[in-house]
mmCIF file of C-alpha atoms and ligand atoms in Angstrom:
data_model
loop_
_atom_site.group_PDB
_atom_site.id
_atom_site.type_symbol
_atom_site.label_atom_id
_atom_site.label_comp_id
_atom_site.label_asym_id
_atom_site.label_seq_id
_atom_site.Cartn_x
_atom_site.Cartn_y
_atom_site.Cartn_z
ATOM 1 C CA MET A 1 5.258 -6.023 19.268
ATOM 2 C CA ALA A 2 6.548 -3.107 17.202
ATOM 3 C CA ARG A 3 4.126 -0.279 16.428
ATOM 4 C CA VAL A 4 3.028 -0.744 12.818
ATOM 5 C CA PHE A 5 1.330 1.632 10.377
ATOM 6 C CA SER A 6 0.448 1.208 6.715
ATOM 7 C CA GLY A 7 -1.983 2.670 4.210
ATOM 8 C CA ILE A 8 -3.629 1.941 0.873
ATOM 9 C CA GLN A 9 -5.134 4.463 -1.531
ATOM 10 C CA PRO A 10 -8.764 3.882 -2.546
ATOM 11 C CA THR A 11 -8.004 4.588 -6.204
ATOM 12 C CA GLY A 12 -8.666 2.002 -8.891
ATOM 13 C CA ASP A 13 -9.223 -1.654 -8.184
ATOM 14 C CA LEU A 14 -6.801 -3.360 -5.829
ATOM 15 C CA HIS A 15 -4.607 -5.921 -7.578
ATOM 16 C CA LEU A 16 -2.332 -8.864 -6.898
ATOM 17 C CA GLY A 17 0.615 -6.527 -6.192
ATOM 18 C CA ASN A 18 -1.360 -4.766 -3.447
ATOM 19 C CA TYR A 19 -2.339 -8.150 -2.056
ATOM 20 C CA LEU A 20 1.080 -9.836 -2.068
ATOM 21 C CA GLY A 21 3.130 -6.711 -1.354
ATOM 22 C CA ALA A 22 0.863 -5.372 1.388
ATOM 23 C CA LEU A 23 -2.582 -6.698 2.386
ATOM 24 C CA ARG A 24 -1.705 -10.348 2.819
ATOM 25 C CA ARG A 25 1.307 -9.490 4.955
ATOM 26 C CA PHE A 26 -0.722 -7.146 7.152
ATOM 27 C CA ALA A 27 -3.091 -9.927 8.134
ATOM 28 C CA ALA A 28 -0.498 -12.699 8.324
ATOM 29 C CA GLU A 29 2.453 -10.953 9.963
ATOM 30 C CA GLU A 30 1.625 -7.546 11.353
ATOM 31 C CA GLN A 31 -1.588 -7.779 13.359
ATOM 32 C CA SER A 32 -1.480 -6.710 16.982
ATOM 33 C CA PRO A 33 -3.101 -4.070 19.200
ATOM 34 C CA ASP A 34 -0.200 -1.805 18.161
ATOM 35 C CA ALA A 35 -0.953 -2.065 14.432
ATOM 36 C CA VAL A 36 -2.810 0.728 12.633
ATOM 37 C CA PHE A 37 -4.084 0.421 9.043
ATOM 38 C CA CYS A 38 -5.548 3.227 7.001
ATOM 39 C CA ILE A 39 -7.512 3.866 3.825
ATOM 40 C CA VAL A 40 -5.776 7.004 2.630
ATOM 41 C CA ASP A 41 -8.660 8.776 0.897
ATOM 42 C CA LEU A 42 -6.988 12.215 1.073
ATOM 43 C CA HIS A 43 -4.037 10.875 -0.898
ATOM 44 C CA ALA A 44 -6.508 9.754 -3.560
ATOM 45 C CA LEU A 45 -7.578 13.398 -4.040
ATOM 46 C CA THR A 46 -4.140 14.349 -5.372
ATOM 47 C CA VAL A 47 -5.542 13.369 -8.784
ATOM 48 C CA PRO A 48 -9.131 14.160 -9.857
ATOM 49 C CA GLN A 49 -11.685 11.627 -8.545
ATOM 50 C CA ASP A 50 -15.336 11.018 -9.284
ATOM 51 C CA PRO A 51 -17.061 11.547 -5.879
ATOM 52 C CA ALA A 52 -19.396 8.541 -6.137
ATOM 53 C CA ALA A 53 -16.556 6.278 -7.262
ATOM 54 C CA LEU A 54 -14.309 7.507 -4.426
ATOM 55 C CA ARG A 55 -17.037 6.778 -1.857
ATOM 56 C CA ALA A 56 -17.584 3.287 -3.276
ATOM 57 C CA ARG A 57 -13.852 2.525 -3.470
ATOM 58 C CA THR A 58 -13.200 3.686 0.071
ATOM 59 C CA LEU A 59 -15.731 1.165 1.352
ATOM 60 C CA GLN A 60 -14.421 -1.466 -1.060
ATOM 61 C CA THR A 61 -10.856 -0.959 0.179
ATOM 62 C CA ALA A 62 -12.026 -1.289 3.795
ATOM 63 C CA ASN A 63 -13.802 -4.532 2.898
ATOM 64 C CA LEU A 64 -10.706 -5.863 1.141
ATOM 65 C CA TYR A 65 -8.604 -5.170 4.230
ATOM 66 C CA LEU A 66 -11.132 -7.124 6.309
ATOM 67 C CA ALA A 67 -11.570 -9.887 3.713
ATOM 68 C CA SER A 68 -7.777 -10.371 3.668
ATOM 69 C CA GLY A 69 -7.970 -11.318 7.335
ATOM 70 C CA LEU A 70 -7.530 -8.091 9.275
ATOM 71 C CA ASP A 71 -9.373 -8.347 12.576
ATOM 72 C CA PRO A 72 -10.651 -4.928 13.743
ATOM 73 C CA ASP A 73 -10.964 -6.258 17.280
ATOM 74 C CA VAL A 74 -7.206 -6.809 17.308
ATOM 75 C CA CYS A 75 -5.833 -3.844 15.327
ATOM 76 C CA THR A 76 -7.096 -0.435 14.190
ATOM 77 C CA LEU A 77 -8.624 0.179 10.733
ATOM 78 C CA PHE A 78 -9.830 3.651 9.775
ATOM 79 C CA VAL A 79 -10.246 6.232 7.003
ATOM 80 C CA GLN A 80 -7.618 8.982 6.862
ATOM 81 C CA SER A 81 -10.084 11.897 6.442
ATOM 82 C CA HIS A 82 -11.891 10.836 9.649
ATOM 83 C CA VAL A 83 -8.814 11.729 11.700
ATOM 84 C CA PRO A 84 -8.115 15.446 11.066
ATOM 85 C CA GLU A 85 -4.748 15.234 12.839
ATOM 86 C CA HIS A 86 -3.346 13.794 9.568
ATOM 87 C CA THR A 87 -3.790 17.025 7.612
ATOM 88 C CA GLU A 88 -2.726 19.115 10.590
ATOM 89 C CA LEU A 89 0.561 17.288 11.024
ATOM 90 C CA ALA A 90 0.996 17.270 7.227
ATOM 91 C CA TRP A 91 1.371 21.056 7.385
ATOM 92 C CA LEU A 92 4.261 20.770 9.816
ATOM 93 C CA MET A 93 5.801 18.138 7.544
ATOM 94 C CA GLU A 94 5.428 20.407 4.481
ATOM 95 C CA CYS A 95 7.255 23.087 6.445
ATOM 96 C CA THR A 96 9.990 20.582 7.308
ATOM 97 C CA ALA A 97 10.477 19.193 3.776
ATOM 98 C CA SER A 98 12.377 21.146 1.139
ATOM 99 C CA VAL A 99 11.035 21.756 -2.352
ATOM 100 C CA GLY A 100 14.173 20.082 -3.675
ATOM 101 C CA GLU A 101 13.582 16.802 -1.874
ATOM 102 C CA LEU A 102 9.883 16.725 -2.813
ATOM 103 C CA ARG A 103 10.870 17.340 -6.440
ATOM 104 C CA ARG A 104 13.222 14.345 -6.358
ATOM 105 C CA MET A 105 10.436 11.868 -5.553
ATOM 106 C CA THR A 106 10.292 9.350 -8.397
ATOM 107 C CA GLN A 107 6.525 8.852 -8.110
ATOM 108 C CA PHE A 108 5.937 12.593 -8.405
ATOM 109 C CA LYS A 109 8.205 12.778 -11.448
ATOM 110 C CA GLU A 110 6.448 9.838 -13.116
ATOM 111 C CA LYS A 111 2.894 10.889 -12.315
ATOM 112 C CA SER A 112 3.399 14.570 -13.115
ATOM 113 C CA ALA A 113 5.104 13.768 -16.431
ATOM 114 C CA SER A 114 2.011 12.017 -17.776
ATOM 115 C CA ALA A 115 -0.711 14.211 -16.176
ATOM 116 C CA GLU A 116 -2.432 17.152 -17.854
ATOM 117 C CA PHE A 117 -3.152 18.778 -14.494
ATOM 118 C CA VAL A 118 -0.607 18.500 -11.673
ATOM 119 C CA SER A 119 -2.104 19.474 -8.311
ATOM 120 C CA GLY A 120 -0.168 21.003 -5.438
ATOM 121 C CA GLY A 121 -1.320 17.990 -3.430
ATOM 122 C CA LEU A 122 0.472 15.599 -5.787
ATOM 123 C CA PHE A 123 3.683 17.480 -5.022
ATOM 124 C CA THR A 124 3.252 17.535 -1.219
ATOM 125 C CA TYR A 125 1.816 13.981 -1.095
ATOM 126 C CA PRO A 126 4.916 12.513 0.653
ATOM 127 C CA ALA A 127 4.617 15.091 3.481
ATOM 128 C CA LEU A 128 1.083 13.841 4.198
ATOM 129 C CA MET A 129 2.379 10.278 4.049
ATOM 130 C CA ALA A 130 5.115 11.138 6.576
ATOM 131 C CA ALA A 131 2.432 12.639 8.841
ATOM 132 C CA ASP A 132 0.360 9.429 8.558
ATOM 133 C CA ILE A 133 3.281 7.401 9.804
ATOM 134 C CA LEU A 134 4.719 9.727 12.448
ATOM 135 C CA LEU A 135 1.360 10.355 14.176
ATOM 136 C CA TYR A 136 1.340 6.804 15.583
ATOM 137 C CA ASP A 137 4.939 6.609 16.886
ATOM 138 C CA THR A 138 5.364 3.986 14.180
ATOM 139 C CA GLU A 139 8.426 1.748 14.231
ATOM 140 C CA ARG A 140 7.650 -0.518 11.249
ATOM 141 C CA VAL A 141 5.934 0.331 7.964
ATOM 142 C CA PRO A 142 5.130 -2.760 5.869
ATOM 143 C CA VAL A 143 4.983 -1.636 2.209
ATOM 144 C CA GLY A 144 5.935 -2.786 -1.279
ATOM 145 C CA ASP A 145 9.216 -1.701 -2.846
ATOM 146 C CA ASP A 146 7.635 1.254 -4.704
ATOM 147 C CA GLN A 147 7.188 3.111 -1.398
ATOM 148 C CA ARG A 148 10.851 2.837 -0.376
ATOM 149 C CA GLN A 149 11.742 6.421 -1.340
ATOM 150 C CA HIS A 150 8.685 7.888 0.423
ATOM 151 C CA LEU A 151 9.698 6.003 3.573
ATOM 152 C CA GLU A 152 13.236 7.363 3.359
ATOM 153 C CA LEU A 153 11.759 10.867 3.212
ATOM 154 C CA ALA A 154 9.519 10.194 6.232
ATOM 155 C CA ARG A 155 12.635 9.122 8.147
ATOM 156 C CA ASP A 156 14.580 12.201 7.012
ATOM 157 C CA LEU A 157 11.728 14.513 8.053
ATOM 158 C CA ALA A 158 11.436 12.871 11.484
ATOM 159 C CA ILE A 159 15.187 13.174 12.038
ATOM 160 C CA ARG A 160 15.261 16.822 10.861
ATOM 161 C CA PHE A 161 12.276 17.786 13.012
ATOM 162 C CA ASN A 162 13.764 16.057 16.071
ATOM 163 C CA GLY A 163 17.065 17.826 15.404
ATOM 164 C CA ARG A 164 15.419 21.243 15.197
ATOM 165 C CA TYR A 165 12.859 20.990 17.976
ATOM 166 C CA GLY A 166 13.963 18.159 20.254
ATOM 167 C CA ASP A 167 12.889 14.532 20.374
ATOM 168 C CA THR A 168 9.294 14.438 19.112
ATOM 169 C CA PHE A 169 8.914 11.592 16.626
ATOM 170 C CA VAL A 170 9.912 7.950 16.482
ATOM 171 C CA VAL A 171 12.020 7.367 13.348
ATOM 172 C CA PRO A 172 10.237 4.621 11.350
ATOM 173 C CA GLU A 173 11.721 1.720 9.368
ATOM 174 C CA ALA A 174 10.330 0.312 6.114
ATOM 175 C CA ALA A 175 9.516 -3.418 6.139
ATOM 176 C CA ILE A 176 9.760 -4.542 2.512
ATOM 177 C CA PRO A 177 9.194 -8.231 1.660
ATOM 178 C CA THR A 178 11.980 -10.347 0.191
ATOM 179 C CA VAL A 179 9.757 -11.774 -2.579
ATOM 180 C CA ALA A 180 6.909 -10.069 -4.471
ATOM 181 C CA ALA A 181 8.017 -6.654 -3.204
ATOM 182 C CA ARG A 182 7.363 -5.446 -6.747
ATOM 183 C CA VAL A 183 4.848 -7.588 -8.633
ATOM 184 C CA MET A 184 5.229 -6.729 -12.304
ATOM 185 C CA ASP A 185 2.628 -6.181 -15.015
ATOM 186 C CA LEU A 186 1.951 -9.511 -16.771
ATOM 187 C CA GLN A 187 1.965 -7.862 -20.218
ATOM 188 C CA ASN A 188 4.911 -5.588 -19.541
ATOM 189 C CA PRO A 189 7.114 -7.282 -16.936
ATOM 190 C CA THR A 190 9.566 -4.393 -16.717
ATOM 191 C CA ALA A 191 6.822 -2.125 -15.236
ATOM 192 C CA LYS A 192 5.159 -2.685 -11.867
ATOM 193 C CA MET A 193 1.551 -3.840 -11.688
ATOM 194 C CA SER A 194 -0.321 -0.628 -10.902
ATOM 195 C CA LYS A 195 -3.797 0.733 -10.167
ATOM 196 C CA SER A 196 -3.145 3.851 -12.168
ATOM 197 C CA VAL A 197 -1.805 2.291 -15.382
ATOM 198 C CA ASP A 198 -4.308 1.115 -17.956
ATOM 199 C CA SER A 199 -3.204 -2.479 -18.572
ATOM 200 C CA PRO A 200 -6.267 -4.642 -17.936
ATOM 201 C CA GLN A 201 -4.695 -7.852 -19.292
ATOM 202 C CA GLY A 202 -1.478 -7.310 -17.349
ATOM 203 C CA THR A 203 -3.182 -6.639 -14.009
ATOM 204 C CA VAL A 204 -4.769 -9.406 -11.916
ATOM 205 C CA LEU A 205 -7.446 -7.757 -9.784
ATOM 206 C CA MET A 206 -8.201 -9.112 -6.329
ATOM 207 C CA LEU A 207 -11.853 -9.420 -7.359
ATOM 208 C CA ASP A 208 -11.325 -10.955 -10.820
ATOM 209 C CA ASP A 209 -13.228 -14.217 -11.226
ATOM 210 C CA PRO A 210 -11.134 -17.437 -11.355
ATOM 211 C CA ASP A 211 -11.389 -17.841 -15.151
ATOM 212 C CA THR A 212 -10.211 -14.290 -15.734
ATOM 213 C CA ILE A 213 -7.288 -14.721 -13.328
ATOM 214 C CA ALA A 214 -6.240 -17.979 -15.010
ATOM 215 C CA ARG A 215 -6.527 -16.464 -18.494
ATOM 216 C CA LYS A 216 -4.437 -13.403 -17.610
ATOM 217 C CA ILE A 217 -1.682 -15.538 -16.080
ATOM 218 C CA ARG A 218 -1.680 -18.080 -18.932
ATOM 219 C CA ARG A 219 -1.295 -15.214 -21.413
ATOM 220 C CA ALA A 220 1.474 -13.494 -19.450
ATOM 221 C CA VAL A 221 4.342 -12.292 -21.631
ATOM 222 C CA THR A 222 7.336 -14.562 -21.084
ATOM 223 C CA ASP A 223 10.891 -14.147 -22.247
ATOM 224 C CA THR A 224 12.800 -15.401 -25.252
ATOM 225 C CA GLY A 225 14.404 -18.800 -24.736
ATOM 226 C CA THR A 226 12.657 -21.658 -23.022
ATOM 227 C CA ASP A 227 14.578 -22.262 -19.803
ATOM 228 C CA VAL A 228 12.948 -21.499 -16.479
ATOM 229 C CA ARG A 229 15.370 -19.461 -14.362
ATOM 230 C CA TYR A 230 14.884 -16.870 -11.635
ATOM 231 C CA ASP A 231 16.759 -13.852 -12.979
ATOM 232 C CA PRO A 232 14.677 -10.644 -12.908
ATOM 233 C CA ASP A 233 17.198 -8.741 -15.059
ATOM 234 C CA THR A 234 17.430 -11.059 -18.042
ATOM 235 C CA LYS A 235 14.174 -13.014 -17.607
ATOM 236 C CA PRO A 236 11.679 -10.510 -16.132
ATOM 237 C CA GLY A 237 8.509 -12.293 -17.305
ATOM 238 C CA VAL A 238 9.382 -15.761 -16.005
ATOM 239 C CA SER A 239 10.904 -14.305 -12.828
ATOM 240 C CA ASN A 240 7.707 -12.387 -12.134
ATOM 241 C CA LEU A 241 5.679 -15.610 -12.340
ATOM 242 C CA LEU A 242 8.204 -17.385 -10.099
ATOM 243 C CA ALA A 243 8.042 -14.523 -7.577
ATOM 244 C CA ILE A 244 4.238 -14.650 -7.522
ATOM 245 C CA LEU A 245 4.209 -18.433 -7.097
ATOM 246 C CA SER A 246 6.875 -18.135 -4.415
ATOM 247 C CA ALA A 247 4.932 -15.495 -2.473
ATOM 248 C CA VAL A 248 1.843 -17.696 -2.510
ATOM 249 C CA THR A 249 3.516 -21.028 -1.725
ATOM 250 C CA GLY A 250 6.384 -19.912 0.509
ATOM 251 C CA THR A 251 8.969 -21.826 -1.580
ATOM 252 C CA PRO A 252 11.951 -19.673 -2.699
ATOM 253 C CA PRO A 253 11.769 -18.681 -6.408
ATOM 254 C CA GLY A 254 15.151 -20.241 -7.262
ATOM 255 C CA GLU A 255 14.017 -23.587 -5.864
ATOM 256 C CA LEU A 256 10.708 -23.381 -7.762
ATOM 257 C CA ALA A 257 12.574 -22.685 -11.021
ATOM 258 C CA GLY A 258 14.345 -26.054 -10.743
ATOM 259 C CA ARG A 259 10.986 -27.844 -10.891
ATOM 260 C CA TYR A 260 10.016 -26.589 -14.368
ATOM 261 C CA GLN A 261 11.436 -27.312 -17.808
ATOM 262 C CA GLN A 262 8.820 -25.282 -19.715
ATOM 263 C CA TYR A 263 6.807 -22.106 -19.327
ATOM 264 C CA GLY A 264 3.367 -23.748 -19.764
ATOM 265 C CA PRO A 265 3.305 -25.789 -16.524
ATOM 266 C CA LEU A 266 4.771 -22.826 -14.567
ATOM 267 C CA LYS A 267 1.930 -20.625 -15.809
ATOM 268 C CA ALA A 268 -0.684 -23.286 -15.036
ATOM 269 C CA ASP A 269 0.597 -23.790 -11.470
ATOM 270 C CA THR A 270 0.876 -20.039 -10.860
ATOM 271 C CA ALA A 271 -2.683 -19.512 -12.103
ATOM 272 C CA ASP A 272 -4.011 -22.293 -9.847
ATOM 273 C CA ALA A 273 -2.113 -20.979 -6.826
ATOM 274 C CA VAL A 274 -3.349 -17.394 -7.290
ATOM 275 C CA VAL A 275 -6.956 -18.525 -7.821
ATOM 276 C CA GLU A 276 -6.797 -20.597 -4.627
ATOM 277 C CA VAL A 277 -5.179 -17.898 -2.493
ATOM 278 C CA LEU A 278 -7.787 -15.329 -3.575
ATOM 279 C CA ARG A 279 -10.809 -17.654 -3.377
ATOM 280 C CA PRO A 280 -11.476 -17.301 0.394
ATOM 281 C CA VAL A 281 -10.713 -13.565 0.268
ATOM 282 C CA GLN A 282 -13.301 -13.083 -2.479
ATOM 283 C CA ALA A 283 -15.902 -15.171 -0.625
ATOM 284 C CA ARG A 284 -15.432 -13.145 2.555
ATOM 285 C CA TYR A 285 -15.544 -9.915 0.526
ATOM 286 C CA ARG A 286 -18.989 -10.852 -0.871
ATOM 287 C CA GLU A 287 -20.299 -11.326 2.680
ATOM 288 C CA LEU A 288 -18.898 -7.994 3.860
ATOM 289 C CA GLU A 289 -20.185 -6.176 0.783
ATOM 290 C CA ALA A 290 -23.718 -7.239 1.699
ATOM 291 C CA ASP A 291 -23.573 -5.356 5.005
ATOM 292 C CA PRO A 292 -22.012 -1.902 4.482
ATOM 293 C CA ASP A 293 -23.316 -0.617 7.821
ATOM 294 C CA ALA A 294 -21.202 -3.158 9.687
ATOM 295 C CA THR A 295 -18.066 -1.937 7.882
ATOM 296 C CA LEU A 296 -18.969 1.717 8.505
ATOM 297 C CA ALA A 297 -19.279 0.894 12.218
ATOM 298 C CA VAL A 298 -15.808 -0.714 12.184
ATOM 299 C CA LEU A 299 -14.374 2.422 10.543
ATOM 300 C CA GLU A 300 -16.064 4.740 13.028
ATOM 301 C CA LYS A 301 -14.662 2.809 15.966
ATOM 302 C CA GLY A 302 -11.254 2.665 14.280
ATOM 303 C CA ALA A 303 -11.143 6.450 13.769
ATOM 304 C CA ALA A 304 -12.001 7.081 17.429
ATOM 305 C CA ARG A 305 -9.205 4.733 18.509
ATOM 306 C CA ALA A 306 -6.720 6.250 16.050
ATOM 307 C CA ARG A 307 -7.464 9.766 17.327
ATOM 308 C CA GLU A 308 -6.518 8.787 20.861
ATOM 309 C CA THR A 309 -2.900 8.372 19.749
ATOM 310 C CA ALA A 310 -2.885 10.923 16.911
ATOM 311 C CA SER A 311 -4.126 13.805 19.072
ATOM 312 C CA VAL A 312 -1.370 13.246 21.648
ATOM 313 C CA THR A 313 1.374 13.192 19.005
ATOM 314 C CA LEU A 314 -0.009 16.276 17.247
ATOM 315 C CA ALA A 315 -0.160 18.228 20.513
ATOM 316 C CA ARG A 316 3.450 17.219 21.220
ATOM 317 C CA ALA A 317 4.556 18.395 17.757
ATOM 318 C CA HIS A 318 2.606 21.671 18.038
ATOM 319 C CA GLY A 319 4.190 22.334 21.414
ATOM 320 C CA ALA A 320 7.661 21.523 20.059
ATOM 321 C CA VAL A 321 7.482 24.118 17.253
ATOM 322 C CA GLY A 322 6.082 26.813 19.556
ATOM 323 C CA LEU A 323 2.342 26.861 18.855
ATOM 324 C CA LEU A 324 0.293 27.821 21.905
ATOM 325 C CA PRO A 325 -1.626 24.930 23.491
ATOM 326 C CA ARG A 326 -5.349 24.811 22.581
ATOM 327 C CA SER A 327 -6.392 24.064 26.124
ATOM 328 C CA ARG A 328 -4.711 24.200 29.505
HETATM 329 P P1 TYM B 401 -0.728 2.220 -2.856
HETATM 330 O O1 TYM B 401 -2.153 2.448 -2.565
HETATM 331 O O2 TYM B 401 -0.228 2.554 -4.239
HETATM 332 O O3 TYM B 401 -0.344 0.713 -2.604
HETATM 333 C C1 TYM B 401 -0.730 0.035 -1.416
HETATM 334 C C2 TYM B 401 0.355 -0.961 -1.031
HETATM 335 O O4 TYM B 401 0.562 -1.921 -2.083
HETATM 336 C C3 TYM B 401 1.951 -1.946 -2.426
HETATM 337 N N1 TYM B 401 2.071 -2.193 -3.882
HETATM 338 C C4 TYM B 401 2.759 -3.206 -4.424
HETATM 339 N N2 TYM B 401 3.478 -4.195 -3.858
HETATM 340 C C5 TYM B 401 4.057 -5.098 -4.712
HETATM 341 N N3 TYM B 401 3.932 -5.032 -6.061
HETATM 342 C C6 TYM B 401 3.234 -4.042 -6.666
HETATM 343 N N4 TYM B 401 3.114 -4.000 -8.004
HETATM 344 C C7 TYM B 401 2.604 -3.072 -5.832
HETATM 345 N N5 TYM B 401 1.826 -1.970 -6.077
HETATM 346 C C8 TYM B 401 1.518 -1.456 -4.875
HETATM 347 C C9 TYM B 401 2.483 -0.575 -2.057
HETATM 348 O O5 TYM B 401 3.879 -0.571 -1.886
HETATM 349 C C10 TYM B 401 1.723 -0.297 -0.772
HETATM 350 O O6 TYM B 401 2.352 -0.938 0.316
HETATM 351 N N6 TYM B 401 1.566 6.141 -0.748
HETATM 352 C C11 TYM B 401 0.991 4.830 -0.491
HETATM 353 C C12 TYM B 401 -0.149 4.867 0.530
HETATM 354 C C13 TYM B 401 0.215 5.482 1.854
HETATM 355 C C14 TYM B 401 1.005 4.862 2.865
HETATM 356 C C15 TYM B 401 1.014 5.802 3.936
HETATM 357 C C16 TYM B 401 1.658 3.639 2.970
HETATM 358 C C17 TYM B 401 -0.167 6.697 2.309
HETATM 359 N N7 TYM B 401 0.300 6.895 3.572
HETATM 360 C C18 TYM B 401 1.714 5.522 5.109
HETATM 361 C C19 TYM B 401 2.355 3.370 4.158
HETATM 362 C C20 TYM B 401 2.374 4.294 5.211
HETATM 363 C C21 TYM B 401 0.415 4.282 -1.783
HETATM 364 O O7 TYM B 401 0.087 5.027 -2.678
HETATM 365 O O8 TYM B 401 0.190 2.942 -1.776
#
């Protein structure tokens, strides 16, 4: 099996995009003893956070990983701040990245344009993300399409570092799904569904109750005309519903489109399918939520296991750039 790493920020409530673009694939396709999954709490700090809410969301995100089917006896699940090698390698990555390439990151441009306060951390965020990935000799990074540019940068930094200091890092590849790589907002289908955008009616949360999920999908903005076609450019609303239904059922979106003459039945079937796919996840989440100590124990064990690999890679990188070894 390839070595896999991926991460999710504990900011906002996780939504259907996080589930279809990431979580569901982790459990279904990526689990193995070589797979490492992380709750990236330090990335969350790049924008101001309420401490109590951050604590609660970190645990909630861990429980959603587990509820989605991740088995901590098979793979590794941990919290980024519990493994200090992440911030240590991030410094080397910041010193490898140029200001110009960090400035070109679309997410930085978007987030900094709308923020009153832009932290230094928001700017260097992709260097920390590269460190996350490179610490585990990662070959495959399953993510949604919005992380494509950050992954390209992680590859560029690995290649540059290896070129300067000799072979140190494995150069990772992004694994982006063919459908539902970018689940769109139901009220604004030309923008991605997002934790950080305030669009409650356009965002299906993983923990929304079935009635709320069905209502949001039934009220999704659809396109002018009445024909059901999969064409994200000219029919973004309908295509988004087809992509969601396709991700859940496994039937290609073009084939699904041929089964519908009207929007109503497509919405009804999509709502039913999403409710059913989330039902067992929500039930398992309620069980996990009732026993936070069990989840904390999983995270503690995960961090210890993650450090075994991370400390070796960090020592290799420190040695490569010329830092003296800490112990002989
Ligand atoms: P985050 O927390 O924004 O998102 C977590 C995962 O969900 C995917 N995703 C989506 N997929 C489809 N449709 C959407 N609308 C949608 N919105 C989000 C994301 O692509 C991601 O896979 N920077 C990362 C976290 C991170 C990371 C890493 C990921 C930090 N270090 C190392 C991979 C490897 C982020 O903010 O994801």
